[in-house]
Tab-separated table of C-alpha atoms in Angstrom:
chain	number	residue	atom	x	y	z
A	1	THR	CA	136.887	-11.635	110.704
A	2	ALA	CA	134.222	-10.626	108.193
A	3	TRP	CA	134.080	-7.579	105.954
A	4	CYS	CA	131.848	-4.870	107.440
A	5	ALA	CA	130.527	-1.484	106.376
A	6	HIS	CA	130.952	1.062	109.133
A	7	HIS	CA	131.441	4.624	110.273
A	8	ALA	CA	132.289	3.581	113.819
A	9	GLU	CA	133.883	0.751	115.769
A	10	VAL	CA	131.014	-1.679	115.120
A	11	GLY	CA	129.857	-2.239	111.563
A	12	VAL	CA	127.165	-4.044	109.590
A	13	PRO	CA	128.385	-7.261	107.930
A	14	ILE	CA	128.780	-6.804	104.186
A	15	ALA	CA	126.970	-10.117	103.679
A	16	ASP	CA	123.811	-8.616	105.213
A	17	ILE	CA	123.983	-5.585	102.934
A	18	LEU	CA	124.547	-7.702	99.824
A	19	ASN	CA	121.556	-9.870	100.714
A	20	ASP	CA	119.416	-6.743	101.166
A	21	ILE	CA	120.479	-5.520	97.726
A	22	ALA	CA	119.677	-8.910	96.200
A	23	THR	CA	116.195	-8.751	97.733
A	24	PHE	CA	115.697	-5.231	96.352
A	25	MET	CA	116.789	-6.326	92.875
A	26	ARG	CA	114.309	-9.217	92.906
A	27	GLU	CA	111.409	-7.127	94.163
A	28	HIS	CA	112.020	-4.133	91.869
A	29	PRO	CA	112.806	-5.469	88.385
A	30	GLY	CA	112.714	-2.029	86.755
A	31	GLU	CA	115.265	-0.371	89.034
A	32	VAL	CA	118.927	0.231	88.179
A	33	VAL	CA	121.446	0.296	91.048
A	34	VAL	CA	124.996	1.601	91.214
A	35	MET	CA	126.918	0.139	94.161
A	36	GLN	CA	130.248	1.660	95.163
A	37	MET	CA	132.580	-0.310	97.422
A	38	SER	CA	135.514	1.798	98.557
A	39	HIS	CA	137.565	2.877	101.586
A	40	LEU	CA	138.816	-0.655	102.090
A	41	ASP	CA	140.409	0.204	105.396
A	42	GLY	CA	142.341	-2.083	107.716
A	43	PHE	CA	145.203	-2.686	105.295
A	44	PRO	CA	143.706	-5.810	103.669
A	45	ASP	CA	146.017	-7.843	101.483
A	46	ALA	CA	145.133	-8.869	97.933
A	47	ALA	CA	143.654	-12.179	99.091
A	48	ARG	CA	141.165	-10.430	101.393
A	49	VAL	CA	140.166	-7.970	98.676
A	50	ASP	CA	139.633	-10.865	96.251
A	51	GLU	CA	137.517	-12.543	98.921
A	52	LEU	CA	135.274	-9.470	99.109
A	53	SER	CA	134.953	-9.305	95.327
A	54	ALA	CA	134.033	-12.995	95.201
A	55	GLU	CA	131.350	-12.465	97.837
A	56	VAL	CA	129.798	-9.715	95.708
A	57	THR	CA	129.783	-11.958	92.634
A	58	LYS	CA	128.344	-14.926	94.529
A	59	THR	CA	125.415	-12.937	95.959
A	60	LEU	CA	124.682	-10.507	93.127
A	61	GLY	CA	126.313	-12.020	90.042
A	62	GLU	CA	123.059	-12.621	88.159
A	63	TYR	CA	122.309	-8.865	88.232
A	64	VAL	CA	125.776	-7.443	87.622
A	65	ALA	CA	126.498	-5.366	84.517
A	66	GLY	CA	130.292	-5.440	84.502
A	67	PRO	CA	132.973	-4.941	81.843
A	68	GLU	CA	132.494	-8.461	80.453
A	69	TRP	CA	128.768	-7.853	79.963
A	70	ALA	CA	129.406	-4.365	78.499
A	71	LYS	CA	131.549	-5.915	75.724
A	72	GLY	CA	134.002	-3.071	75.345
A	73	LYS	CA	131.702	-0.165	76.230
A	74	ALA	CA	132.943	2.343	78.782
A	75	PHE	CA	131.194	2.561	82.140
A	76	GLY	CA	129.612	5.918	81.355
A	77	ASP	CA	128.413	4.786	77.927
A	78	VAL	CA	126.191	1.937	79.110
A	79	SER	CA	122.533	2.989	78.960
A	80	ILE	CA	119.885	2.355	81.589
A	81	GLY	CA	117.640	0.851	78.908
A	82	GLU	CA	120.275	-1.735	78.022
A	83	MET	CA	120.675	-2.701	81.641
A	84	VAL	CA	116.945	-3.075	82.287
A	85	ASP	CA	116.293	-4.996	79.073
A	86	SER	CA	119.053	-7.488	79.849
A	87	GLY	CA	118.192	-7.865	83.526
A	88	ARG	CA	121.741	-6.776	84.356
A	89	ARG	CA	120.704	-3.784	86.426
A	90	LEU	CA	123.551	-3.538	88.933
A	91	ALA	CA	126.825	-1.692	88.258
A	92	VAL	CA	129.482	-2.358	90.906
A	93	VAL	CA	132.360	0.121	91.249
A	94	PHE	CA	134.995	-1.646	93.302
A	95	GLY	CA	138.225	-0.390	94.866
A	96	ASP	CA	139.775	2.460	96.744
A	97	GLY	CA	141.096	4.929	94.201
A	98	ASP	CA	142.019	7.843	96.455
A	99	TYR	CA	142.847	5.424	99.277
A	100	GLU	CA	144.992	3.107	97.200
A	101	SER	CA	148.238	4.409	98.646
A	102	ILE	CA	147.374	3.236	102.174
A	103	GLY	CA	146.224	-0.262	101.374
A	104	GLY	CA	143.173	-1.876	99.859
A	105	GLY	CA	143.104	-2.154	96.120
A	106	GLY	CA	140.363	-3.715	94.042
A	107	GLY	CA	139.557	-2.461	90.597
A	108	ALA	CA	138.383	-3.873	87.298
A	109	SER	CA	137.365	-7.499	86.857
A	110	LYS	CA	134.860	-9.266	84.635
A	111	THR	CA	132.044	-8.132	86.919
A	112	THR	CA	133.258	-4.942	88.624
A	113	TRP	CA	134.391	-1.525	87.392
A	114	PRO	CA	137.564	0.208	88.630
A	115	PRO	CA	137.204	3.186	91.012
A	116	GLU	CA	138.348	5.805	88.522
A	117	VAL	CA	135.152	5.447	86.451
A	118	LEU	CA	133.089	7.159	89.156
A	119	HIS	CA	134.143	10.645	90.241
A	120	ASN	CA	132.995	11.443	93.776
A	121	ALA	CA	132.372	14.961	94.996
A	122	TYR	CA	131.382	15.784	98.567
A	123	ALA	CA	132.075	18.806	100.732
A	124	ASP	CA	133.088	16.953	103.935
A	125	ALA	CA	131.400	19.625	106.066
A	126	ASP	CA	128.611	19.867	108.645
A	127	ASP	CA	127.651	23.420	107.658
A	128	PRO	CA	124.726	23.592	105.178
A	129	THR	CA	125.995	26.869	103.713
A	130	ALA	CA	129.411	25.329	102.968
A	131	VAL	CA	127.849	22.190	101.507
A	132	MET	CA	125.443	24.128	99.272
A	133	LYS	CA	128.242	26.347	97.993
A	134	TYR	CA	130.326	23.280	97.179
A	135	VAL	CA	127.433	21.407	95.540
A	136	ARG	CA	126.497	24.439	93.456
A	137	GLY	CA	130.068	24.744	92.195
A	138	LYS	CA	130.215	21.061	91.250
A	139	ILE	CA	126.880	21.266	89.430
A	140	VAL	CA	128.072	24.290	87.445
A	141	GLU	CA	131.320	22.478	86.655
A	142	TYR	CA	129.498	19.334	85.558
A	143	ASN	CA	127.026	21.162	83.319
A	144	ASN	CA	129.812	23.192	81.718
A	145	SER	CA	131.536	19.892	80.849
A	146	SER	CA	134.760	21.173	82.345
A	147	GLY	CA	137.201	19.397	84.590
A	148	GLU	CA	137.471	15.791	85.659
A	149	ALA	CA	133.768	15.509	86.465
A	150	ALA	CA	132.908	15.273	82.775
A	151	SER	CA	135.631	12.893	81.558
A	152	PRO	CA	134.369	10.733	78.665
A	153	GLY	CA	133.238	7.248	79.622
A	154	THR	CA	132.973	8.064	83.333
A	155	MET	CA	130.197	9.200	85.650
A	156	SER	CA	129.957	12.016	88.161
A	157	LYS	CA	128.461	11.503	91.636
A	158	ILE	CA	127.652	14.677	93.539
A	159	SER	CA	126.811	14.124	97.208
A	160	TRP	CA	124.322	16.446	98.896
A	161	ILE	CA	125.272	15.321	102.390
A	162	LEU	CA	126.423	16.750	105.690
A	163	THR	CA	129.340	14.903	107.282
A	164	ALA	CA	130.000	15.009	111.007
A	165	GLN	CA	133.110	16.821	112.211
A	166	THR	CA	134.744	16.686	115.638
A	167	LYS	CA	132.828	19.763	116.757
A	168	THR	CA	129.578	18.183	115.556
A	169	VAL	CA	130.072	15.168	117.787
A	170	VAL	CA	131.160	17.252	120.788
A	171	GLY	CA	128.179	19.555	120.300
A	172	MET	CA	125.757	16.642	120.602
A	173	PHE	CA	126.665	16.366	124.278
A	174	GLU	CA	126.492	20.076	125.068
A	175	PRO	CA	123.366	21.714	126.533
A	176	GLY	CA	121.102	23.757	124.330
A	177	ALA	CA	119.301	23.236	121.054
A	178	ARG	CA	122.166	21.697	119.106
A	179	PRO	CA	121.263	18.708	116.903
A	180	ARG	CA	121.752	15.368	118.666
A	181	SER	CA	122.404	13.308	115.542
A	182	LEU	CA	123.522	13.680	111.940
A	183	ARG	CA	119.984	12.765	110.886
A	184	GLU	CA	118.618	15.677	112.940
A	185	LEU	CA	121.233	18.018	111.488
A	186	THR	CA	120.255	16.937	107.983
A	187	GLU	CA	116.535	17.345	108.734
A	188	ARG	CA	117.076	20.898	109.958
A	189	SER	CA	118.822	21.685	106.690
A	190	ARG	CA	116.013	20.282	104.561
A	191	PRO	CA	114.415	23.666	103.605
A	192	ALA	CA	117.749	25.066	102.442
A	193	PHE	CA	118.652	22.006	100.374
A	194	GLY	CA	115.122	21.827	98.979
A	195	ALA	CA	115.376	25.432	97.784
A	196	LEU	CA	118.698	24.691	96.072
A	197	ALA	CA	117.247	21.591	94.393
A	198	GLU	CA	114.340	23.646	93.069
A	199	GLU	CA	116.717	26.308	91.737
A	200	VAL	CA	118.872	23.658	90.034
A	201	VAL	CA	115.853	22.172	88.267
A	202	GLN	CA	114.403	25.556	87.274
A	203	SER	CA	117.825	26.510	85.875
A	204	GLY	CA	117.755	23.514	83.521
A	205	CYS	CA	120.685	21.796	85.247
A	206	ARG	CA	121.531	18.224	86.149
A	207	ALA	CA	123.244	17.333	89.423
A	208	GLY	CA	125.751	14.939	87.909
A	209	ASN	CA	124.951	11.440	86.696
A	210	ILE	CA	124.275	10.341	90.270
A	211	MET	CA	122.907	12.541	93.054
A	212	SER	CA	123.680	11.052	96.472
A	213	VAL	CA	121.536	12.156	99.433
A	214	ASP	CA	121.516	10.801	102.994
A	215	PHE	CA	118.321	9.483	104.583
A	216	GLY	CA	115.248	8.484	102.602
A	217	GLY	CA	112.006	10.323	103.315
A	218	GLY	CA	112.091	13.558	105.255
A	219	ALA	CA	115.290	15.295	104.200
A	220	GLY	CA	115.514	13.086	101.119
A	221	ASP	CA	112.110	13.967	99.669
A	222	TYR	CA	113.481	16.806	97.571
A	223	ALA	CA	116.070	14.463	96.065
A	224	VAL	CA	113.435	12.139	94.589
A	225	TRP	CA	111.523	15.081	93.147
A	226	ALA	CA	114.700	16.676	91.771
A	227	ALA	CA	115.966	13.444	90.211
A	228	ARG	CA	112.656	12.791	88.460
A	229	SER	CA	112.513	16.380	87.217
A	230	MET	CA	116.075	16.184	85.872
A	231	ASN	CA	115.326	12.903	84.100
A	232	GLN	CA	112.429	14.585	82.292
A	233	MET	CA	114.570	17.435	80.954
A	234	PRO	CA	115.283	17.485	77.218
A	235	GLY	CA	118.724	16.285	76.241
A	236	ASP	CA	119.718	19.712	74.963
A	237	ALA	CA	118.637	21.603	78.114
A	238	SER	CA	120.958	24.521	78.882
A	239	CYS	CA	122.045	25.091	82.478
A	240	SER	CA	121.864	28.721	83.575
A	241	LEU	CA	123.007	28.187	87.169
A	242	LYS	CA	125.845	30.419	88.352
A	243	ASN	CA	128.114	30.362	91.375
A	244	HIS	CA	127.282	32.844	94.131
A	245	GLU	CA	127.262	33.023	97.892
A	246	LEU	CA	124.425	31.286	99.736
A	247	THR	CA	123.319	31.490	103.346
A	248	ALA	CA	121.592	28.606	105.075
A	249	VAL	CA	120.422	28.233	108.647
A	250	ALA	CA	120.498	24.804	110.260
């Protein structure tokens, strides 16, 4: 059986995804990519995990900026300029981290970074109000340089995403105006998330090192604008965002 990426019973072969990334890297020589491979479910043994790592290196090795290339620098201390100038524009974070106790593994090698270098934050909710409250708190935490999100040499990834719950799936089959897909749910939430993105930028804040948003175009438009605006902020920008209750309608 082959490694697959999935959120259901049938997944997309990892080989197809790696080939797509290789094509993107060739066609966009100025872009930097961070690829996270985690949740290695199915209780794979060490040999299977090594097989997956080898497949990554075989397909993408010429672009990978791993620990060997970094020559002693920490993951979070490698600059985008260095990566672009060298042509090594792909950082691969490999391994389970929070899932390590139930199988999987992975971690540091010459070409891949261990899971602890990238701190993930996502609300695991289908309610836009709950997600915005969570995201706001993580942004405030990150900009205050407090907590694990700002550990030296690491990066923070804050996910602005809605995740389906049992009631979400059941609701898709009920009559009425309920959203019929996660994409539709996300699209309905676009105005609320767009308003939060605008407030974050106007408050002089950055949404972590990496801002993860589901679905390009449509609901993801605000993410591109926000990321570009954050990248243009001066290095000494002061974040004035505060935590408070928000109400969103999906």
